[in-house]
Amino acid sequence: MKILVPVKRVVDYNVKVRVKSDGTGVDIANVKMSMNPFDEIAVEEAVRLKEAGVATEVVAVSCGVGACQETLRTAMAIGADRGILVETDAELQPLAVAKLLKALCDKEQPQVVICGKQAIDDDANQTGQMLSALMGWPQATFASKVAVSAGKATVTREIDGGLETLEIALPAVVTTDLRLNEPRYATLPNIMKAKKKPLETVKPADLGVDVAPRLTTLKVVEPPKRSAGVMVADVTQLVDKLKNEAKVL
């Protein structure tokens, strides 16, 4: 069984995001980039399924600029067998990524696609669902537990009311939640081995996919800064400030 795992290169979650002065987007110049945390969980789950003998091959896929090769090498250091980079300088929106992944699924014929439920840069939470619709495959989103056997996947997912367990036929798309697993650290020997693993580079045109953006970002602004708290002497002063200054009473 082959598992396809899309991974995205995003601003590292420890970095404070800054908006460009002209409001056209987020400033990523000289900013540390890393693999999307939800995608790390997806890679870890795919590697665990391979280690358990359920899967035979794990293929990592990334779409974007040439620097995404670093993200793919990280995935291979965790345990992916090979990588595919769909290289483009265009702004990739969820539908475009889903179409690229569909083209790769048609080519690679995986039985399962495991991807992060969302990316921490745009928080779109759309690509997995769009891929499922384009492929006509069942989907299980926000997975906190995954078991695969006999051509089916049993997925426990988190919903507002608690937990829901689904059984879906393969091939299928699964998106990962935070509580699915804890990704391993890539060891130095595995990082060195990852450098020798095959990494294929293709262009969107090679896959017959138009990745032109369909949405336009008009403006990006930072949230308003919160004012500092104020100490009051007594309840009477508190009520006065809430009534006359905050005007919430």
PDB file of C-alpha atoms in Angstrom:
ATOM      1  CA  MET A   1       0.000   0.000   0.000  1.00  0.00           C
ATOM      2  CA  LYS A   2       1.285   3.416  -0.974  1.00  0.00           C
ATOM      3  CA  ILE A   3       0.649   6.522   1.126  1.00  0.00           C
ATOM      4  CA  LEU A   4       0.935  10.041  -0.291  1.00  0.00           C
ATOM      5  CA  VAL A   5       1.686  12.830   2.197  1.00  0.00           C
ATOM      6  CA  PRO A   6       1.514  16.491   1.107  1.00  0.00           C
ATOM      7  CA  VAL A   7       3.806  18.795   3.134  1.00  0.00           C
ATOM      8  CA  LYS A   8       3.855  22.592   3.086  1.00  0.00           C
ATOM      9  CA  ARG A   9       6.699  25.033   3.770  1.00  0.00           C
ATOM     10  CA  VAL A  10       5.437  27.747   6.124  1.00  0.00           C
ATOM     11  CA  VAL A  11       6.798  30.394   8.488  1.00  0.00           C
ATOM     12  CA  ASP A  12       8.068  28.590  11.592  1.00  0.00           C
ATOM     13  CA  TYR A  13       5.471  28.547  14.376  1.00  0.00           C
ATOM     14  CA  ASN A  14       7.960  30.150  16.793  1.00  0.00           C
ATOM     15  CA  VAL A  15       8.406  33.224  14.584  1.00  0.00           C
ATOM     16  CA  LYS A  16       6.359  36.365  15.198  1.00  0.00           C
ATOM     17  CA  VAL A  17       4.563  37.089  11.938  1.00  0.00           C
ATOM     18  CA  ARG A  18       4.882  40.630  10.590  1.00  0.00           C
ATOM     19  CA  VAL A  19       2.719  42.277   7.965  1.00  0.00           C
ATOM     20  CA  LYS A  20       4.394  44.108   5.065  1.00  0.00           C
ATOM     21  CA  SER A  21       4.307  47.896   5.277  1.00  0.00           C
ATOM     22  CA  ASP A  22       2.192  48.112   2.113  1.00  0.00           C
ATOM     23  CA  GLY A  23      -0.360  45.630   3.480  1.00  0.00           C
ATOM     24  CA  THR A  24       0.014  43.204   0.561  1.00  0.00           C
ATOM     25  CA  GLY A  25       0.843  40.202   2.709  1.00  0.00           C
ATOM     26  CA  VAL A  26       3.116  38.705   5.344  1.00  0.00           C
ATOM     27  CA  ASP A  27       6.835  39.495   5.318  1.00  0.00           C
ATOM     28  CA  ILE A  28       8.808  36.255   4.831  1.00  0.00           C
ATOM     29  CA  ALA A  29      12.160  37.815   3.894  1.00  0.00           C
ATOM     30  CA  ASN A  30      14.964  36.379   6.060  1.00  0.00           C
ATOM     31  CA  VAL A  31      12.372  34.531   8.168  1.00  0.00           C
ATOM     32  CA  LYS A  32      12.875  30.961   9.385  1.00  0.00           C
ATOM     33  CA  MET A  33      10.688  28.529   7.452  1.00  0.00           C
ATOM     34  CA  SER A  34       9.778  24.977   8.416  1.00  0.00           C
ATOM     35  CA  MET A  35       7.303  22.186   7.726  1.00  0.00           C
ATOM     36  CA  ASN A  36       3.705  22.886   8.667  1.00  0.00           C
ATOM     37  CA  PRO A  37       3.189  21.222  12.110  1.00  0.00           C
ATOM     38  CA  PHE A  38       0.020  19.380  11.025  1.00  0.00           C
ATOM     39  CA  ASP A  39       1.937  17.974   8.047  1.00  0.00           C
ATOM     40  CA  GLU A  40       4.665  16.701  10.393  1.00  0.00           C
ATOM     41  CA  ILE A  41       1.943  14.730  12.177  1.00  0.00           C
ATOM     42  CA  ALA A  42       0.762  13.374   8.812  1.00  0.00           C
ATOM     43  CA  VAL A  43       4.284  12.220   7.880  1.00  0.00           C
ATOM     44  CA  GLU A  44       4.732  10.607  11.297  1.00  0.00           C
ATOM     45  CA  GLU A  45       1.440   8.711  10.969  1.00  0.00           C
ATOM     46  CA  ALA A  46       2.326   7.485   7.487  1.00  0.00           C
ATOM     47  CA  VAL A  47       5.754   6.304   8.683  1.00  0.00           C
ATOM     48  CA  ARG A  48       4.160   4.513  11.655  1.00  0.00           C
ATOM     49  CA  LEU A  49       1.790   2.689   9.289  1.00  0.00           C
ATOM     50  CA  LYS A  50       4.794   1.622   7.226  1.00  0.00           C
ATOM     51  CA  GLU A  51       6.682   0.470  10.315  1.00  0.00           C
ATOM     52  CA  ALA A  52       3.609  -1.549  11.342  1.00  0.00           C
ATOM     53  CA  GLY A  53       3.691  -3.346   7.980  1.00  0.00           C
ATOM     54  CA  VAL A  54       0.451  -1.774   6.762  1.00  0.00           C
ATOM     55  CA  ALA A  55       2.093   0.447   4.122  1.00  0.00           C
ATOM     56  CA  THR A  56       4.939  -0.373   1.766  1.00  0.00           C
ATOM     57  CA  GLU A  57       5.890   3.119   0.577  1.00  0.00           C
ATOM     58  CA  VAL A  58       5.507   6.697   1.814  1.00  0.00           C
ATOM     59  CA  VAL A  59       5.771   9.462  -0.787  1.00  0.00           C
ATOM     60  CA  ALA A  60       6.091  13.084   0.366  1.00  0.00           C
ATOM     61  CA  VAL A  61       4.850  15.842  -1.951  1.00  0.00           C
ATOM     62  CA  SER A  62       5.372  19.593  -1.740  1.00  0.00           C
ATOM     63  CA  CYS A  63       4.171  22.379  -4.044  1.00  0.00           C
ATOM     64  CA  GLY A  64       5.949  25.718  -4.260  1.00  0.00           C
ATOM     65  CA  VAL A  65       9.357  27.305  -4.742  1.00  0.00           C
ATOM     66  CA  GLY A  66      12.633  25.421  -5.014  1.00  0.00           C
ATOM     67  CA  ALA A  67      13.340  25.881  -1.297  1.00  0.00           C
ATOM     68  CA  CYS A  68      10.516  23.402  -0.606  1.00  0.00           C
ATOM     69  CA  GLN A  69      13.146  20.718  -1.265  1.00  0.00           C
ATOM     70  CA  GLU A  70      14.326  21.329   2.304  1.00  0.00           C
ATOM     71  CA  THR A  71      10.832  20.500   3.583  1.00  0.00           C
ATOM     72  CA  LEU A  72      10.796  17.303   1.543  1.00  0.00           C
ATOM     73  CA  ARG A  73      14.234  16.318   2.876  1.00  0.00           C
ATOM     74  CA  THR A  74      12.870  16.802   6.398  1.00  0.00           C
ATOM     75  CA  ALA A  75       9.956  14.500   5.578  1.00  0.00           C
ATOM     76  CA  MET A  76      12.376  11.922   4.209  1.00  0.00           C
ATOM     77  CA  ALA A  77      14.527  12.227   7.334  1.00  0.00           C
ATOM     78  CA  ILE A  78      11.433  11.378   9.396  1.00  0.00           C
ATOM     79  CA  GLY A  79      10.922   8.291   7.253  1.00  0.00           C
ATOM     80  CA  ALA A  80       9.345   9.049   3.863  1.00  0.00           C
ATOM     81  CA  ASP A  81      10.870   6.953   1.063  1.00  0.00           C
ATOM     82  CA  ARG A  82      10.988   9.588  -1.665  1.00  0.00           C
ATOM     83  CA  GLY A  83       9.827  13.079  -2.501  1.00  0.00           C
ATOM     84  CA  ILE A  84       8.100  14.919  -5.337  1.00  0.00           C
ATOM     85  CA  LEU A  85       8.363  18.683  -5.720  1.00  0.00           C
ATOM     86  CA  VAL A  86       5.862  20.513  -7.913  1.00  0.00           C
ATOM     87  CA  GLU A  87       7.986  23.595  -8.474  1.00  0.00           C
ATOM     88  CA  THR A  88       6.333  26.929  -9.186  1.00  0.00           C
ATOM     89  CA  ASP A  89       6.752  30.558  -8.163  1.00  0.00           C
ATOM     90  CA  ALA A  90       3.022  31.222  -8.499  1.00  0.00           C
ATOM     91  CA  GLU A  91       0.840  31.920  -5.469  1.00  0.00           C
ATOM     92  CA  LEU A  92      -0.762  28.560  -4.722  1.00  0.00           C
ATOM     93  CA  GLN A  93      -4.280  28.597  -3.321  1.00  0.00           C
ATOM     94  CA  PRO A  94      -6.028  25.500  -1.886  1.00  0.00           C
ATOM     95  CA  LEU A  95      -7.912  24.603  -5.080  1.00  0.00           C
ATOM     96  CA  ALA A  96      -4.729  24.774  -7.161  1.00  0.00           C
ATOM     97  CA  VAL A  97      -2.898  22.553  -4.665  1.00  0.00           C
ATOM     98  CA  ALA A  98      -5.805  20.077  -4.655  1.00  0.00           C
ATOM     99  CA  LYS A  99      -5.688  19.898  -8.459  1.00  0.00           C
ATOM    100  CA  LEU A 100      -1.932  19.291  -8.402  1.00  0.00           C
ATOM    101  CA  LEU A 101      -2.390  16.543  -5.816  1.00  0.00           C
ATOM    102  CA  LYS A 102      -5.159  14.974  -7.923  1.00  0.00           C
ATOM    103  CA  ALA A 103      -2.813  14.846 -10.899  1.00  0.00           C
ATOM    104  CA  LEU A 104      -0.160  13.176  -8.735  1.00  0.00           C
ATOM    105  CA  CYS A 105      -2.713  10.736  -7.292  1.00  0.00           C
ATOM    106  CA  ASP A 106      -3.727   9.765 -10.835  1.00  0.00           C
ATOM    107  CA  LYS A 107      -0.050   9.139 -11.584  1.00  0.00           C
ATOM    108  CA  GLU A 108       1.084   7.506  -8.329  1.00  0.00           C
ATOM    109  CA  GLN A 109      -2.139   5.622  -7.456  1.00  0.00           C
ATOM    110  CA  PRO A 110      -1.833   5.799  -3.641  1.00  0.00           C
ATOM    111  CA  GLN A 111      -4.358   3.999  -1.447  1.00  0.00           C
ATOM    112  CA  VAL A 112      -4.322   6.724   1.216  1.00  0.00           C
ATOM    113  CA  VAL A 113      -3.549  10.429   1.201  1.00  0.00           C
ATOM    114  CA  ILE A 114      -2.717  11.716   4.686  1.00  0.00           C
ATOM    115  CA  CYS A 115      -2.417  15.485   5.015  1.00  0.00           C
ATOM    116  CA  GLY A 116      -2.510  18.067   7.784  1.00  0.00           C
ATOM    117  CA  LYS A 117      -5.994  19.413   8.479  1.00  0.00           C
ATOM    118  CA  GLN A 118      -4.768  22.970   7.779  1.00  0.00           C
ATOM    119  CA  ALA A 119      -1.649  25.064   7.288  1.00  0.00           C
ATOM    120  CA  ILE A 120      -0.697  27.557   9.984  1.00  0.00           C
ATOM    121  CA  ASP A 121      -0.101  30.356   7.460  1.00  0.00           C
ATOM    122  CA  ASP A 122      -3.524  30.691   5.814  1.00  0.00           C
ATOM    123  CA  ASP A 123      -5.559  28.372   8.121  1.00  0.00           C
ATOM    124  CA  ALA A 124      -7.704  27.527   5.090  1.00  0.00           C
ATOM    125  CA  ASN A 125      -8.575  23.919   6.057  1.00  0.00           C
ATOM    126  CA  GLN A 126      -9.663  23.234   2.459  1.00  0.00           C
ATOM    127  CA  THR A 127      -7.088  21.248   0.510  1.00  0.00           C
ATOM    128  CA  GLY A 128      -7.870  17.789   1.896  1.00  0.00           C
ATOM    129  CA  GLN A 129     -11.601  18.202   1.400  1.00  0.00           C
ATOM    130  CA  MET A 130     -11.147  19.597  -2.127  1.00  0.00           C
ATOM    131  CA  LEU A 131      -8.862  16.690  -3.064  1.00  0.00           C
ATOM    132  CA  SER A 132     -11.445  14.214  -1.779  1.00  0.00           C
ATOM    133  CA  ALA A 133     -14.131  15.842  -3.929  1.00  0.00           C
ATOM    134  CA  LEU A 134     -11.944  15.958  -7.045  1.00  0.00           C
ATOM    135  CA  MET A 135     -10.939  12.301  -6.666  1.00  0.00           C
ATOM    136  CA  GLY A 136     -14.410  11.104  -5.636  1.00  0.00           C
ATOM    137  CA  TRP A 137     -12.839   9.434  -2.583  1.00  0.00           C
ATOM    138  CA  PRO A 138     -14.255   9.232   0.944  1.00  0.00           C
ATOM    139  CA  GLN A 139     -12.680  11.512   3.537  1.00  0.00           C
ATOM    140  CA  ALA A 140     -12.124  11.544   7.285  1.00  0.00           C
ATOM    141  CA  THR A 141     -11.045  14.907   8.667  1.00  0.00           C
ATOM    142  CA  PHE A 142      -9.537  15.967  12.021  1.00  0.00           C
ATOM    143  CA  ALA A 143      -8.316  12.432  12.749  1.00  0.00           C
ATOM    144  CA  SER A 144      -7.122  11.697  16.282  1.00  0.00           C
ATOM    145  CA  LYS A 145      -6.700   7.941  15.664  1.00  0.00           C
ATOM    146  CA  VAL A 146      -6.213   5.944  12.453  1.00  0.00           C
ATOM    147  CA  ALA A 147      -6.273   2.175  11.900  1.00  0.00           C
ATOM    148  CA  VAL A 148      -5.958   0.603   8.448  1.00  0.00           C
ATOM    149  CA  SER A 149      -6.768  -3.014   7.583  1.00  0.00           C
ATOM    150  CA  ALA A 150      -8.542  -5.112   4.943  1.00  0.00           C
ATOM    151  CA  GLY A 151      -8.920  -2.247   2.493  1.00  0.00           C
ATOM    152  CA  LYS A 152     -10.642  -0.012   5.024  1.00  0.00           C
ATOM    153  CA  ALA A 153      -9.603   2.749   7.421  1.00  0.00           C
ATOM    154  CA  THR A 154     -11.189   3.233  10.825  1.00  0.00           C
ATOM    155  CA  VAL A 155     -10.763   6.851  11.867  1.00  0.00           C
ATOM    156  CA  THR A 156     -11.624   8.487  15.166  1.00  0.00           C
ATOM    157  CA  ARG A 157     -12.217  12.196  14.672  1.00  0.00           C
ATOM    158  CA  GLU A 158     -12.868  15.080  17.025  1.00  0.00           C
ATOM    159  CA  ILE A 159     -16.174  16.910  16.707  1.00  0.00           C
ATOM    160  CA  ASP A 160     -17.925  19.539  18.822  1.00  0.00           C
ATOM    161  CA  GLY A 161     -19.889  16.923  20.761  1.00  0.00           C
ATOM    162  CA  GLY A 162     -16.930  14.613  21.489  1.00  0.00           C
ATOM    163  CA  LEU A 163     -15.524  11.820  19.326  1.00  0.00           C
ATOM    164  CA  GLU A 164     -16.888  10.248  16.153  1.00  0.00           C
ATOM    165  CA  THR A 165     -15.608   6.992  14.617  1.00  0.00           C
ATOM    166  CA  LEU A 166     -15.871   6.452  10.875  1.00  0.00           C
ATOM    167  CA  GLU A 167     -15.077   3.443   8.700  1.00  0.00           C
ATOM    168  CA  ILE A 168     -14.167   4.410   5.151  1.00  0.00           C
ATOM    169  CA  ALA A 169     -13.211   2.334   2.128  1.00  0.00           C
ATOM    170  CA  LEU A 170      -9.830   2.881   0.503  1.00  0.00           C
ATOM    171  CA  PRO A 171      -8.613   4.798  -1.421  1.00  0.00           C
ATOM    172  CA  ALA A 172      -9.391   7.745   0.848  1.00  0.00           C
ATOM    173  CA  VAL A 173      -8.203  11.083   2.169  1.00  0.00           C
ATOM    174  CA  VAL A 174      -7.416  11.548   5.878  1.00  0.00           C
ATOM    175  CA  THR A 175      -6.550  14.880   7.489  1.00  0.00           C
ATOM    176  CA  THR A 176      -4.697  14.925  10.804  1.00  0.00           C
ATOM    177  CA  ASP A 177      -5.437  16.694  14.070  1.00  0.00           C
ATOM    178  CA  LEU A 178      -2.957  17.604  16.812  1.00  0.00           C
ATOM    179  CA  ARG A 179      -3.758  14.642  19.055  1.00  0.00           C
ATOM    180  CA  LEU A 180      -3.108  11.957  16.436  1.00  0.00           C
ATOM    181  CA  ASN A 181       0.555  11.515  17.422  1.00  0.00           C
ATOM    182  CA  GLU A 182       3.742  13.290  18.438  1.00  0.00           C
ATOM    183  CA  PRO A 183       6.205  13.547  15.533  1.00  0.00           C
ATOM    184  CA  ARG A 184       9.691  12.138  16.120  1.00  0.00           C
ATOM    185  CA  TYR A 185      12.848  14.208  15.862  1.00  0.00           C
ATOM    186  CA  ALA A 186      14.898  13.508  12.765  1.00  0.00           C
ATOM    187  CA  THR A 187      18.232  12.026  13.859  1.00  0.00           C
ATOM    188  CA  LEU A 188      21.512  13.049  12.230  1.00  0.00           C
ATOM    189  CA  PRO A 189      22.017   9.637  10.522  1.00  0.00           C
ATOM    190  CA  ASN A 190      18.503   9.829   9.055  1.00  0.00           C
ATOM    191  CA  ILE A 191      19.109  13.419   7.907  1.00  0.00           C
ATOM    192  CA  MET A 192      22.215  12.222   6.081  1.00  0.00           C
ATOM    193  CA  LYS A 193      20.333   9.268   4.559  1.00  0.00           C
ATOM    194  CA  ALA A 194      17.554  11.630   3.414  1.00  0.00           C
ATOM    195  CA  LYS A 195      20.048  13.483   1.217  1.00  0.00           C
ATOM    196  CA  LYS A 196      20.461  10.338  -0.887  1.00  0.00           C
ATOM    197  CA  LYS A 197      16.764   9.513  -1.239  1.00  0.00           C
ATOM    198  CA  PRO A 198      15.200  10.240  -4.657  1.00  0.00           C
ATOM    199  CA  LEU A 199      13.538  13.619  -5.128  1.00  0.00           C
ATOM    200  CA  GLU A 200      11.654  14.233  -8.377  1.00  0.00           C
ATOM    201  CA  THR A 201      10.894  17.752  -9.600  1.00  0.00           C
ATOM    202  CA  VAL A 202       7.986  18.512 -11.936  1.00  0.00           C
ATOM    203  CA  LYS A 203       6.198  21.645 -13.111  1.00  0.00           C
ATOM    204  CA  PRO A 204       2.434  22.288 -12.942  1.00  0.00           C
ATOM    205  CA  ALA A 205       2.402  22.351 -16.756  1.00  0.00           C
ATOM    206  CA  ASP A 206       3.844  18.815 -16.769  1.00  0.00           C
ATOM    207  CA  LEU A 207       0.780  17.728 -14.818  1.00  0.00           C
ATOM    208  CA  GLY A 208      -1.601  19.710 -17.007  1.00  0.00           C
ATOM    209  CA  VAL A 209      -2.779  21.918 -14.151  1.00  0.00           C
ATOM    210  CA  ASP A 210      -3.525  25.647 -14.278  1.00  0.00           C
ATOM    211  CA  VAL A 211      -2.481  27.135 -10.915  1.00  0.00           C
ATOM    212  CA  ALA A 212      -3.485  30.749 -11.615  1.00  0.00           C
ATOM    213  CA  PRO A 213      -4.968  32.298  -8.431  1.00  0.00           C
ATOM    214  CA  ARG A 214      -8.764  32.669  -8.383  1.00  0.00           C
ATOM    215  CA  LEU A 215      -8.888  34.857  -5.292  1.00  0.00           C
ATOM    216  CA  THR A 216      -7.243  38.238  -4.753  1.00  0.00           C
ATOM    217  CA  THR A 217      -5.998  39.464  -1.378  1.00  0.00           C
ATOM    218  CA  LEU A 218      -7.064  43.072  -1.064  1.00  0.00           C
ATOM    219  CA  LYS A 219      -5.295  43.932   2.159  1.00  0.00           C
ATOM    220  CA  VAL A 220      -3.573  42.318   5.148  1.00  0.00           C
ATOM    221  CA  VAL A 221      -3.564  44.118   8.495  1.00  0.00           C
ATOM    222  CA  GLU A 222      -2.408  43.221  11.982  1.00  0.00           C
ATOM    223  CA  PRO A 223      -5.051  42.851  14.699  1.00  0.00           C
ATOM    224  CA  PRO A 224      -5.489  45.968  16.884  1.00  0.00           C
ATOM    225  CA  LYS A 225      -3.135  46.107  19.850  1.00  0.00           C
ATOM    226  CA  ARG A 226      -4.724  45.539  23.227  1.00  0.00           C
ATOM    227  CA  SER A 227      -4.464  48.403  25.693  1.00  0.00           C
ATOM    228  CA  ALA A 228      -2.804  47.788  29.062  1.00  0.00           C
ATOM    229  CA  GLY A 229      -4.901  46.878  32.103  1.00  0.00           C
ATOM    230  CA  VAL A 230      -5.766  49.458  34.758  1.00  0.00           C
ATOM    231  CA  MET A 231      -5.793  49.005  38.531  1.00  0.00           C
ATOM    232  CA  VAL A 232      -8.831  50.428  40.329  1.00  0.00           C
ATOM    233  CA  ALA A 233      -9.137  51.328  44.001  1.00  0.00           C
ATOM    234  CA  ASP A 234     -12.560  49.862  44.682  1.00  0.00           C
ATOM    235  CA  VAL A 235     -15.760  48.481  43.191  1.00  0.00           C
ATOM    236  CA  THR A 236     -17.284  51.938  42.831  1.00  0.00           C
ATOM    237  CA  GLN A 237     -14.423  53.078  40.598  1.00  0.00           C
ATOM    238  CA  LEU A 238     -14.627  49.840  38.622  1.00  0.00           C
ATOM    239  CA  VAL A 239     -18.316  50.331  37.948  1.00  0.00           C
ATOM    240  CA  ASP A 240     -17.700  53.957  36.988  1.00  0.00           C
ATOM    241  CA  LYS A 241     -15.028  52.976  34.415  1.00  0.00           C
ATOM    242  CA  LEU A 242     -17.157  50.187  32.979  1.00  0.00           C
ATOM    243  CA  LYS A 243     -20.093  52.561  32.653  1.00  0.00           C
ATOM    244  CA  ASN A 244     -18.452  55.790  31.497  1.00  0.00           C
ATOM    245  CA  GLU A 245     -15.247  54.692  29.752  1.00  0.00           C
ATOM    246  CA  ALA A 246     -15.785  51.168  28.481  1.00  0.00           C
ATOM    247  CA  LYS A 247     -19.524  51.804  28.123  1.00  0.00           C
ATOM    248  CA  VAL A 248     -20.379  48.165  28.679  1.00  0.00           C
ATOM    249  CA  LEU A 249     -22.907  48.851  31.449  1.00  0.00           C
TER     250      LEU A 249
END
